[in-house]
Coordinates of C-alpha atoms in Angstrom, one line a residue:
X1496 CA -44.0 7.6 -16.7
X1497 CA -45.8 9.8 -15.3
X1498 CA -48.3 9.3 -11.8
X1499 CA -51.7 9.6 -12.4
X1500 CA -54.7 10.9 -9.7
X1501 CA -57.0 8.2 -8.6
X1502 CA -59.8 10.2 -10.6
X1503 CA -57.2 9.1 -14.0
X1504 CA -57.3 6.1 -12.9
X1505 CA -60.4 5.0 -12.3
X1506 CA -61.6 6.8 -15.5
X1507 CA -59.1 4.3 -17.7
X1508 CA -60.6 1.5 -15.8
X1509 CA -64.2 2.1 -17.1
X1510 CA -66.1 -0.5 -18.8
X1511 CA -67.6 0.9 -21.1
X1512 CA -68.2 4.7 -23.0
X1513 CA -71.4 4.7 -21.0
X1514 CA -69.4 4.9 -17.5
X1515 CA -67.1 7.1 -18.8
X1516 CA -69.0 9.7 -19.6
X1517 CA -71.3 9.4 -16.3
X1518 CA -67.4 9.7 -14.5
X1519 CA -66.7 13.1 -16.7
X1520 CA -70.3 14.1 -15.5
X1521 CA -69.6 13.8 -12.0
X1522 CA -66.2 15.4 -12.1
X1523 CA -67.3 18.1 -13.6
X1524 CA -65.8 21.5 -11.9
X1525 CA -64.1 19.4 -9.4
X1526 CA -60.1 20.0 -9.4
X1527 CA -57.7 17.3 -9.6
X1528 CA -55.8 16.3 -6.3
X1529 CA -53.7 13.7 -6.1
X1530 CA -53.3 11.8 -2.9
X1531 CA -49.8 10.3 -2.3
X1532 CA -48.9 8.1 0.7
X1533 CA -46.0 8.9 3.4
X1534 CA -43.6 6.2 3.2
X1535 CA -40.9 7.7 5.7
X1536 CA -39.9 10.6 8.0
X1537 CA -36.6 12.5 9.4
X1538 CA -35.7 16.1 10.6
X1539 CA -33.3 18.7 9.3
X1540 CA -31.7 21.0 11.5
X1541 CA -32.6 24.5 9.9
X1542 CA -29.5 27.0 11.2
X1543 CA -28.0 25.7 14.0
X1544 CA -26.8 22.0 15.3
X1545 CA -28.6 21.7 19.0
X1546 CA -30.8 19.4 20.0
X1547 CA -33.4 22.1 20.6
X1548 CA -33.0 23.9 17.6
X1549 CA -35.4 24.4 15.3
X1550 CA -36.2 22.0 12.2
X1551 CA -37.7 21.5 9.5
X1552 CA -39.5 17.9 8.5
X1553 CA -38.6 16.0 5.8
X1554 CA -41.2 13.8 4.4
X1555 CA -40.6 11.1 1.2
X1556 CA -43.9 9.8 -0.7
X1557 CA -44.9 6.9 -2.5
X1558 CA -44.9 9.1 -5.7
X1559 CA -41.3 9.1 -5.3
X1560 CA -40.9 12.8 -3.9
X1561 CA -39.1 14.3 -1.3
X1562 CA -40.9 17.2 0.5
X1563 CA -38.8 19.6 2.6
X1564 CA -41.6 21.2 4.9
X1565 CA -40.9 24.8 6.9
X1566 CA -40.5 25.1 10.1
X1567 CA -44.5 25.3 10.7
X1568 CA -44.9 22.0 8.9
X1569 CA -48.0 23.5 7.2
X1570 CA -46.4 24.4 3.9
X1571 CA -43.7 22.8 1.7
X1572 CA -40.8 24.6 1.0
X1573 CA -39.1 22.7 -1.3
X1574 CA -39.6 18.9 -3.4
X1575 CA -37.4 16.8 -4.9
X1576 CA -38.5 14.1 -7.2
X1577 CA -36.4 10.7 -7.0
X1578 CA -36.5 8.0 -9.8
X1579 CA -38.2 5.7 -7.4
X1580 CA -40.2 5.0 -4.2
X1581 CA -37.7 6.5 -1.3
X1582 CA -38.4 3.9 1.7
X1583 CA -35.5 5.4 4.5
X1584 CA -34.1 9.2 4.7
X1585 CA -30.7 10.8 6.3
X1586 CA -29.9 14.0 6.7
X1587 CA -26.9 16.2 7.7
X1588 CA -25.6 19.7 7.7
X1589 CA -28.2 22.6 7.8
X1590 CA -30.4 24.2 5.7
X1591 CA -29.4 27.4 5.4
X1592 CA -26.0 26.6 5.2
X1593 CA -25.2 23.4 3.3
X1594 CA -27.3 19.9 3.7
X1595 CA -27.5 16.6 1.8
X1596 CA -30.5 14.2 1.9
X1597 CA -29.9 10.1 1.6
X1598 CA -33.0 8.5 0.3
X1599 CA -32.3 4.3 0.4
X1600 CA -35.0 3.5 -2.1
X1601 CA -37.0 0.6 -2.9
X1602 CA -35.0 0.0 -6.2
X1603 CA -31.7 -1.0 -4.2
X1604 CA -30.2 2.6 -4.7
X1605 CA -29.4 5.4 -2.5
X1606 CA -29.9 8.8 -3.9
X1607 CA -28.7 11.9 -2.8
X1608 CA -29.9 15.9 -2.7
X1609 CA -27.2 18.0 -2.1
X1610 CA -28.4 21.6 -1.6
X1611 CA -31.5 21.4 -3.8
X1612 CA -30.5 19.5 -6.2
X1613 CA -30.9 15.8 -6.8
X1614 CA -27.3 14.6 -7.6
X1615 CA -27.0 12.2 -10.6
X1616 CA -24.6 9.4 -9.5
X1617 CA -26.8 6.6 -6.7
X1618 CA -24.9 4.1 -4.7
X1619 CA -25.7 0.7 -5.6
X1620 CA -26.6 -1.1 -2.3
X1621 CA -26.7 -4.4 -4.2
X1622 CA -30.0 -5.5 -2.4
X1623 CA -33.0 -3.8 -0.8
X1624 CA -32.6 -1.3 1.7
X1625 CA -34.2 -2.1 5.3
X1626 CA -32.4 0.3 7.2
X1627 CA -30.4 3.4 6.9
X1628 CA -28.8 5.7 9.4
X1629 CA -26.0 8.6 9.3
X1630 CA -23.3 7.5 12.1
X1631 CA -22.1 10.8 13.0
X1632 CA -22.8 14.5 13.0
X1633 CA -22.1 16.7 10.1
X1634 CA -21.4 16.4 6.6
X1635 CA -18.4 14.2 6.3
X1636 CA -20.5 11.2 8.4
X1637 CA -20.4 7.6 7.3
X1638 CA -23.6 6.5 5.5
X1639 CA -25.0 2.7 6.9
X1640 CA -27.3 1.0 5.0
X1641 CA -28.5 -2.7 6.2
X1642 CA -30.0 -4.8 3.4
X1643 CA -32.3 -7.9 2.7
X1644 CA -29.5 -10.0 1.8
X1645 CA -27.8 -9.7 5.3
X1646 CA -25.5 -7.2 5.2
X1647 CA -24.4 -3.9 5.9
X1648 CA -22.6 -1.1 4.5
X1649 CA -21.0 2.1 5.6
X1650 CA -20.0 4.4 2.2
X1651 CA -17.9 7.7 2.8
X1652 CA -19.8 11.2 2.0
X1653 CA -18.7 10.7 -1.9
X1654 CA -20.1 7.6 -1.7
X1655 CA -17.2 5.2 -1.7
X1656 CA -17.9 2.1 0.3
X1657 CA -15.7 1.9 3.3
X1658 CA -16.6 -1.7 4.6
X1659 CA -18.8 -4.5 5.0
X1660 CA -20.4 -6.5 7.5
X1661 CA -21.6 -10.1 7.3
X1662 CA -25.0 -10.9 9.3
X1663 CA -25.8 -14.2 10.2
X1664 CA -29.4 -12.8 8.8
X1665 CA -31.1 -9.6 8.1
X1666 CA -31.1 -6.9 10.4
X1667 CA -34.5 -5.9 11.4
X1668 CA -33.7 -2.2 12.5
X1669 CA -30.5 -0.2 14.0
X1670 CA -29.6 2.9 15.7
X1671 CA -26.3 4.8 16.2
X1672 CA -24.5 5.4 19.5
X1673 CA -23.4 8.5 20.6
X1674 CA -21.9 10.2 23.6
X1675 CA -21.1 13.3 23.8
X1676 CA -21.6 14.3 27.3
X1677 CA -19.4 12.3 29.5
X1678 CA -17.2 11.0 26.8
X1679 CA -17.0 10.8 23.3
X1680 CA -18.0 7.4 21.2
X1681 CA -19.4 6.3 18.3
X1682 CA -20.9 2.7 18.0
X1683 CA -23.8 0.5 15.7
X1684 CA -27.0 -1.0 17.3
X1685 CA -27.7 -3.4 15.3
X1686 CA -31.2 -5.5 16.0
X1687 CA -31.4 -8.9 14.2
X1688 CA -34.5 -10.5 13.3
X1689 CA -33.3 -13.8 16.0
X1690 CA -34.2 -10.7 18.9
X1691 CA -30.3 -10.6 19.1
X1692 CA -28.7 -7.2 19.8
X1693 CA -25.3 -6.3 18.1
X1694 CA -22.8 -3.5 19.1
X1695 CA -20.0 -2.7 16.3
X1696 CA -17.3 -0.4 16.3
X1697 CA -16.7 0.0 12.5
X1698 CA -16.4 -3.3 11.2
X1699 CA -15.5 -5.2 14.5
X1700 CA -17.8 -6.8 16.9
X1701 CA -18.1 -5.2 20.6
X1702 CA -20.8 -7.1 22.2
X1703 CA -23.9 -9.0 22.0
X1704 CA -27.2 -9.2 24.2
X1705 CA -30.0 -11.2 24.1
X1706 CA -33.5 -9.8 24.1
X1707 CA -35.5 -13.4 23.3
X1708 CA -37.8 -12.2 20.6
X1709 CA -37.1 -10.3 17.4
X1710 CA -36.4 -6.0 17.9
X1711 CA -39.0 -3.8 16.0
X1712 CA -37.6 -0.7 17.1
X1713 CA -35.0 1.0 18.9
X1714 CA -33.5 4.3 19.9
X1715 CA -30.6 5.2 22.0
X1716 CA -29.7 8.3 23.9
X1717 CA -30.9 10.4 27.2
X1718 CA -33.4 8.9 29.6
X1719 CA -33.4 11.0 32.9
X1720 CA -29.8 11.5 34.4
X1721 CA -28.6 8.7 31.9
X1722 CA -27.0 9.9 29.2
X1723 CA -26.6 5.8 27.3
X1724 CA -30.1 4.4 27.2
X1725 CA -31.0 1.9 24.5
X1726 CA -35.5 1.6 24.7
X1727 CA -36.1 -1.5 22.5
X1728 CA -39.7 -2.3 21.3
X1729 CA -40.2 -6.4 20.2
X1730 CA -42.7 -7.8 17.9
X1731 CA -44.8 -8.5 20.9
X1732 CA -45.2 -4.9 21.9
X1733 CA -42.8 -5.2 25.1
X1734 CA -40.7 -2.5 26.3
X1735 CA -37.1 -3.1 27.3
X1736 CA -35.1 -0.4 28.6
X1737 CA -31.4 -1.5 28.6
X1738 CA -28.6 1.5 30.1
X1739 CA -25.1 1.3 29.4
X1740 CA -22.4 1.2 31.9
X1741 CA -20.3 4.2 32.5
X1742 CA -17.1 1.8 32.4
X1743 CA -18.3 -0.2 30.0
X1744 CA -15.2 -0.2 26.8
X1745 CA -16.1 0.1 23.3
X1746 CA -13.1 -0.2 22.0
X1747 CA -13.0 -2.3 18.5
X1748 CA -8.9 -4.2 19.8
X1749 CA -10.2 -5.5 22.6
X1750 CA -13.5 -7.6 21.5
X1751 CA -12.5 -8.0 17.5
X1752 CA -14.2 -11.1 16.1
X1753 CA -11.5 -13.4 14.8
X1754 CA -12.4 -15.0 10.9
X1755 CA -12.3 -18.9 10.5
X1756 CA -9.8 -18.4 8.3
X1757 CA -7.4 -17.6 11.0
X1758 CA -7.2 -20.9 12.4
X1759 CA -6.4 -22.7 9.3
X1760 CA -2.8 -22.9 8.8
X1761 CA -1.0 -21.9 5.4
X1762 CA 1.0 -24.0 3.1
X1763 CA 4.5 -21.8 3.6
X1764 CA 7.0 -22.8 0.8
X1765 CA 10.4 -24.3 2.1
X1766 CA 12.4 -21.3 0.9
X1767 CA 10.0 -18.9 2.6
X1768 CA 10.6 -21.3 5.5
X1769 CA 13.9 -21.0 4.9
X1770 CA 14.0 -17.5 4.9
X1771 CA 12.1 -16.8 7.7
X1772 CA 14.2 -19.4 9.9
X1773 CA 17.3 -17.3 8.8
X1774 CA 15.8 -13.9 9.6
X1775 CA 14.9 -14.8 13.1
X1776 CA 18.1 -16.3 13.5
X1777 CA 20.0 -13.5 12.5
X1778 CA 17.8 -10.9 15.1
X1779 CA 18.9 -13.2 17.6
X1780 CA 22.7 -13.6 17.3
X1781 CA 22.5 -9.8 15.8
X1782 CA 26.1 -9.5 18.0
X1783 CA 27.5 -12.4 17.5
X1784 CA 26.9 -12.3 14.2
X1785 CA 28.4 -8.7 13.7
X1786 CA 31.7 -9.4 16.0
X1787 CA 32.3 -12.6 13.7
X1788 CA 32.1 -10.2 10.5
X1789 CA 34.1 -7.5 12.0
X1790 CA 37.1 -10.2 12.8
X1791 CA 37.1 -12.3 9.5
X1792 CA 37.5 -8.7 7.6
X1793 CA 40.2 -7.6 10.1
X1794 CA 41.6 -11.0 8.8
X1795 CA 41.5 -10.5 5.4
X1796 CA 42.5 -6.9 5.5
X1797 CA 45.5 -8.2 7.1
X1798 CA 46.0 -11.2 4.6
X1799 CA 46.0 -8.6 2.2
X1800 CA 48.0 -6.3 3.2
X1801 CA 51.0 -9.5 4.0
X1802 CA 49.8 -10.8 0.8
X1803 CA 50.9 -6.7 -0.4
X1804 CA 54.4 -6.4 1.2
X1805 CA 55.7 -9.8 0.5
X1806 CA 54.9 -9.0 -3.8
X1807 CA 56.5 -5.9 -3.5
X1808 CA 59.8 -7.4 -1.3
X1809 CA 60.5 -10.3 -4.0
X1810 CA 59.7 -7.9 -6.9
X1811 CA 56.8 -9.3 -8.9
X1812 CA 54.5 -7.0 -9.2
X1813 CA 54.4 -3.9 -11.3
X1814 CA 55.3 -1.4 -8.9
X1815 CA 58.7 -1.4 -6.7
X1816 CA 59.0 -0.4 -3.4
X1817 CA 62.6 -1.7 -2.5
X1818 CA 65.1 0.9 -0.3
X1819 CA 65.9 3.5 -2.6
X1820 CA 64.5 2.6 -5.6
X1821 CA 60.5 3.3 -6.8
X1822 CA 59.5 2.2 -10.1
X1823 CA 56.6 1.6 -12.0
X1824 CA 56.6 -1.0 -15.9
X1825 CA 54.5 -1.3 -18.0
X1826 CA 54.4 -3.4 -21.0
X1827 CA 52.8 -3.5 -24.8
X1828 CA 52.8 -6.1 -27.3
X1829 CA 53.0 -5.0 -30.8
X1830 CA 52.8 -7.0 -34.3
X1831 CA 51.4 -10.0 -35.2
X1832 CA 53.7 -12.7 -35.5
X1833 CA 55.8 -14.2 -35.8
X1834 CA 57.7 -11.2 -34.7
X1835 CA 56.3 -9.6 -31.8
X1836 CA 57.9 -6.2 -30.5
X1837 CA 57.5 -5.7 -26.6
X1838 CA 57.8 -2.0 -25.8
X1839 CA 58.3 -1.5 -22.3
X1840 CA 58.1 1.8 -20.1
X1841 CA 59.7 2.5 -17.0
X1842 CA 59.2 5.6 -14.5
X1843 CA 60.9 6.5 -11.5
X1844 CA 58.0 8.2 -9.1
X1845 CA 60.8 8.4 -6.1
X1846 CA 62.9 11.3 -5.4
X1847 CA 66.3 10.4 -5.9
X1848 CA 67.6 8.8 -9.2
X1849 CA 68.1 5.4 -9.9
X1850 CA 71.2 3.7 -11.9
X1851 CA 72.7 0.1 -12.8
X1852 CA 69.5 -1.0 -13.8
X1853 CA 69.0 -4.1 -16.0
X1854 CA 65.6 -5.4 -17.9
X1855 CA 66.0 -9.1 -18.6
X1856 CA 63.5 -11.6 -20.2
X1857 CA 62.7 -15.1 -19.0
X1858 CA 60.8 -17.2 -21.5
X1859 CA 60.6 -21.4 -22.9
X1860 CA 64.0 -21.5 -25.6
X1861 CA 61.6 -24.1 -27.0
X1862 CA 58.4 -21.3 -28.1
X1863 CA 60.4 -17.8 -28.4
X1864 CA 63.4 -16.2 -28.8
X1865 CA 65.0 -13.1 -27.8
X1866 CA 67.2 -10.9 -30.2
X1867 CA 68.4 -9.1 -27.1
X1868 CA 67.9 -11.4 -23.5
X1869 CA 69.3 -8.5 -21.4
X1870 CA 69.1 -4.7 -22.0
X1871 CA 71.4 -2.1 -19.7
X1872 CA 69.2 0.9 -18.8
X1873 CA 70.6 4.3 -18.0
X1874 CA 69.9 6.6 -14.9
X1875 CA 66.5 6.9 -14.4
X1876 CA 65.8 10.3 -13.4
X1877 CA 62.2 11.0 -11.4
X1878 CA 59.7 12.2 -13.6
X1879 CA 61.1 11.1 -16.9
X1880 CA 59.9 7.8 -18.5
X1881 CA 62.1 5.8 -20.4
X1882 CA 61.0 3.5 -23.3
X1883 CA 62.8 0.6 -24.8
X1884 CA 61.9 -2.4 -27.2
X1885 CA 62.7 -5.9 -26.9
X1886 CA 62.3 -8.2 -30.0
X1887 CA 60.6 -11.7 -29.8
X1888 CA 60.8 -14.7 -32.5
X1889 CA 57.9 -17.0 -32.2
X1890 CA 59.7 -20.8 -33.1
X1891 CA 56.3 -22.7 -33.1
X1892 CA 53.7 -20.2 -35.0
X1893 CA 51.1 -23.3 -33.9
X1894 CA 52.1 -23.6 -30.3
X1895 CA 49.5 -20.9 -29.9
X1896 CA 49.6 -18.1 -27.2
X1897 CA 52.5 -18.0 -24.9
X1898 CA 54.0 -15.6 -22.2
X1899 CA 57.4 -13.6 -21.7
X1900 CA 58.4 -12.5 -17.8
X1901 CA 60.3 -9.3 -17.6
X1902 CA 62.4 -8.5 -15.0
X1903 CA 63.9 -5.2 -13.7
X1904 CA 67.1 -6.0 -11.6
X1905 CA 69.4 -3.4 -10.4
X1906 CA 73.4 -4.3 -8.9
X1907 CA 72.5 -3.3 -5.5
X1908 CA 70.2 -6.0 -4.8
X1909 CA 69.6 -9.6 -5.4
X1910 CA 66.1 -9.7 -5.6
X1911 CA 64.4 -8.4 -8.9
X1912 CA 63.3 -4.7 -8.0
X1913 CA 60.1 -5.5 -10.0
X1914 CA 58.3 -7.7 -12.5
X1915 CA 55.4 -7.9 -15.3
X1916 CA 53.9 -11.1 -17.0
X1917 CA 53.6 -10.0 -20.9
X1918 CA 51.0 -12.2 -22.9
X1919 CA 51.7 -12.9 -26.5
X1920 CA 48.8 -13.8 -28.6
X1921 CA 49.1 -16.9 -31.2
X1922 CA 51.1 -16.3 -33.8
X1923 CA 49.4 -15.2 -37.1
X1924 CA 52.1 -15.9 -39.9
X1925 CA 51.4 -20.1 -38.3
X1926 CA 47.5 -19.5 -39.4
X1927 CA 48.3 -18.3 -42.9
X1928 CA 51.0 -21.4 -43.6
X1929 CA 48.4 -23.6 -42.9

């Protein structure tokens, strides 16, 4: 809606049309001015980041409005008008180069002007603002806002929260730390309603102090040759001046408040268990481990490689490696049954030729027969394959499949110079009788 003088006001609240018109009366000529109420205060650097620079005031009303004022303070430069009653302000940046206005207002938002302009997103603070302070110089500051409901949150310049804090109850006012001069930190004051004084460093608890009645107000910075000086104002009107130590640590790692969670232990399956027991095991025994790996391979490599050798001396495998003589079979079974037709191929990959050499077939008399048991090869010559076919009778088409061995002899040794395992599948012609 729109706001209304008290003049308005008072004329809708007439009794009668007899009032009324005495109220128009008396009004007559005089203008309309409408009185709004200053419900907070804070200061925007104008063109330069000092202390001692000059500012401008900013002022937010009960009519919802946001006054810039200039440098004078006796006019207003600019105004803003928010959706509701603004209750705290931050600033940062500078006027004349690029600023942006917090307003925590009593609706439980947080609206921004960024550069004239009221932006047209809010932060939802989830309760009703009682505090709210920029922790940080410039534009890319953290944003904490303390609530009713006894928290507090810090959101990032576009507004994204960062973290929480839980308060064992509402925070009555705070204040940032800052040191520039001697070192550089960057803390939250944090005055509870109990007259308790907490110190955060982000999320994490530094310290506490107690001040035995609740904490009105507070501000921190230079007092004489001090540059940390906390003045704290209780509800009784007392002063208390507190200064921090020069030594004094605000690091976050060193006092971090621990959840109650922590001490409660978990419910770890037995596999995880398992696991876990195993991975500390193995960083443990890491060499041990590794020099009992390294020798069982060495082991096998070298049952392998026995394994290897003794194949090759008593000639079944596929290849040949025996003294002057380097072959290589191989077999395919043809038809269907209950003829089967075993073509065989054998290559000499040595250098010097190979002769007397005889292929010979070892299978059960009871299953198969062979047309020809033993076939005399001629010199094989390197590079040239030579092909021949062996014919086998299946006996017992229902004996299902079987197996023929052929060897590959040669007259100047007693062992077989190599040997292949042919599979023959079951017979068809059997299938079709029955």
């Amino acid at each position: 809606g729109i706001a209304l003088s008290r003049r308005s006001r008072e004329l809708l609240a007439a009794v009668d049309d007899t009032a009324a018109d005495e109220m128009v009366a008396l009004s007559e000529g005089v203008p309309l001015v409408r009185h709004d109420l200053v419900t907070c205060m804070e200061v925007l650097k104008k063109n330069l980041d000092e202390p001692d620079a000059c500012s401008m005031l900013v002022v937010g009303t009960e009519g919802g409005q946001v006054h810039i004022l200039d440098p004078s303070g006796k006019a207003v430069a600019e105004t803003h008008t928010l959706p509701s009653t603004p209750a705290f302000l931050a600033t940062a940046g500078l006027k004349a180069v690029e600023y942006r206005i917090a307003a925590a207002c009593r609706d439980g938002r947080i609206y921004t002007v960024k550069d004239g302009a009221v932006l047209p997103g809010a932060i939802e603070a989830g309760a009703t603002p009682c505090g709210m302070l920029r922790l940080g110089g410039g534009l890319d500051s953290q944003l904490v806002v303390s609530t009713l409901a006894s928290t507090v949150h810090a959101y990032q310049p576009k507004g994204k929260r960062s973290y929480s804090i839980r308060l064992p109850e509402p925070a009555t006012c705070l204040e940032a730390l800052e040191l520039r001069r001697t070192r550089s930190a960057k803390a939250l004051l944090l005055g509870l309603a109990s007259g308790e004084l907490r110190l955060y460093s982000e999320r994490h608890l530094v310290a506490t102090l107690r001040l035995g009645e609740p904490i009105t107000a507070m501000r921190f910075g230079s007092y004489g040759r001090e540059e940390g000086s906390l003045l704290a104002v209780s509800a009784s009107g007392a002063l208390t001046v507190k200064m921090l130590q020069r030594k004094a640590s605000l690091e976050a790692g060193e006092s971090r408040e621990a959840p109650p969670e922590q001490d409660v232990p978990l419910s770890v399956p037995k596999k995880t268990r398992l696991y876990i027991e195993q991975t500390q095991r193995e960083r443990e025994q890491a060499v041990e481990m590794h020099r009992a790996f390294q020798r069982d391979l060495c082991q096998l490599r070298l049952s392998t490689a026995r394994a290897y050798v003794k194949l090759a001396r008593s000639g079944r495998g596929p290849l040949s490696s025996a003294p002057g003589a380097k072959l290589r079979l191989a077999a395919q079974v043809r038809g269907m049954g209950p003829l089967f037709r075993i073509r065989l191929s054998l290559h000499n990959t040595g250098e010097d030729p190979v002769a007397d050499v005889v292929v010979a077939f070892s299978l059960n008399p009871a299953v198969y027969r062979v047309r020809q048991p033993l076939l005399k090869l001629p010199a094989l010559v390197p590079g040239v394959p030579v092909q021949l076919d062996g014919d086998v009778d299946c006996l017992q088409p229902a004996a299902g499949p079987g197996s023929v061995r052929v060897f590959v002899s040669s007259a100047r040794s007693t062992l077989p110079l190599l040997s292949a395992l042919v599979k023959l599948p079951a017979a068809q012609g059997g299938l079709l009788e029955g």
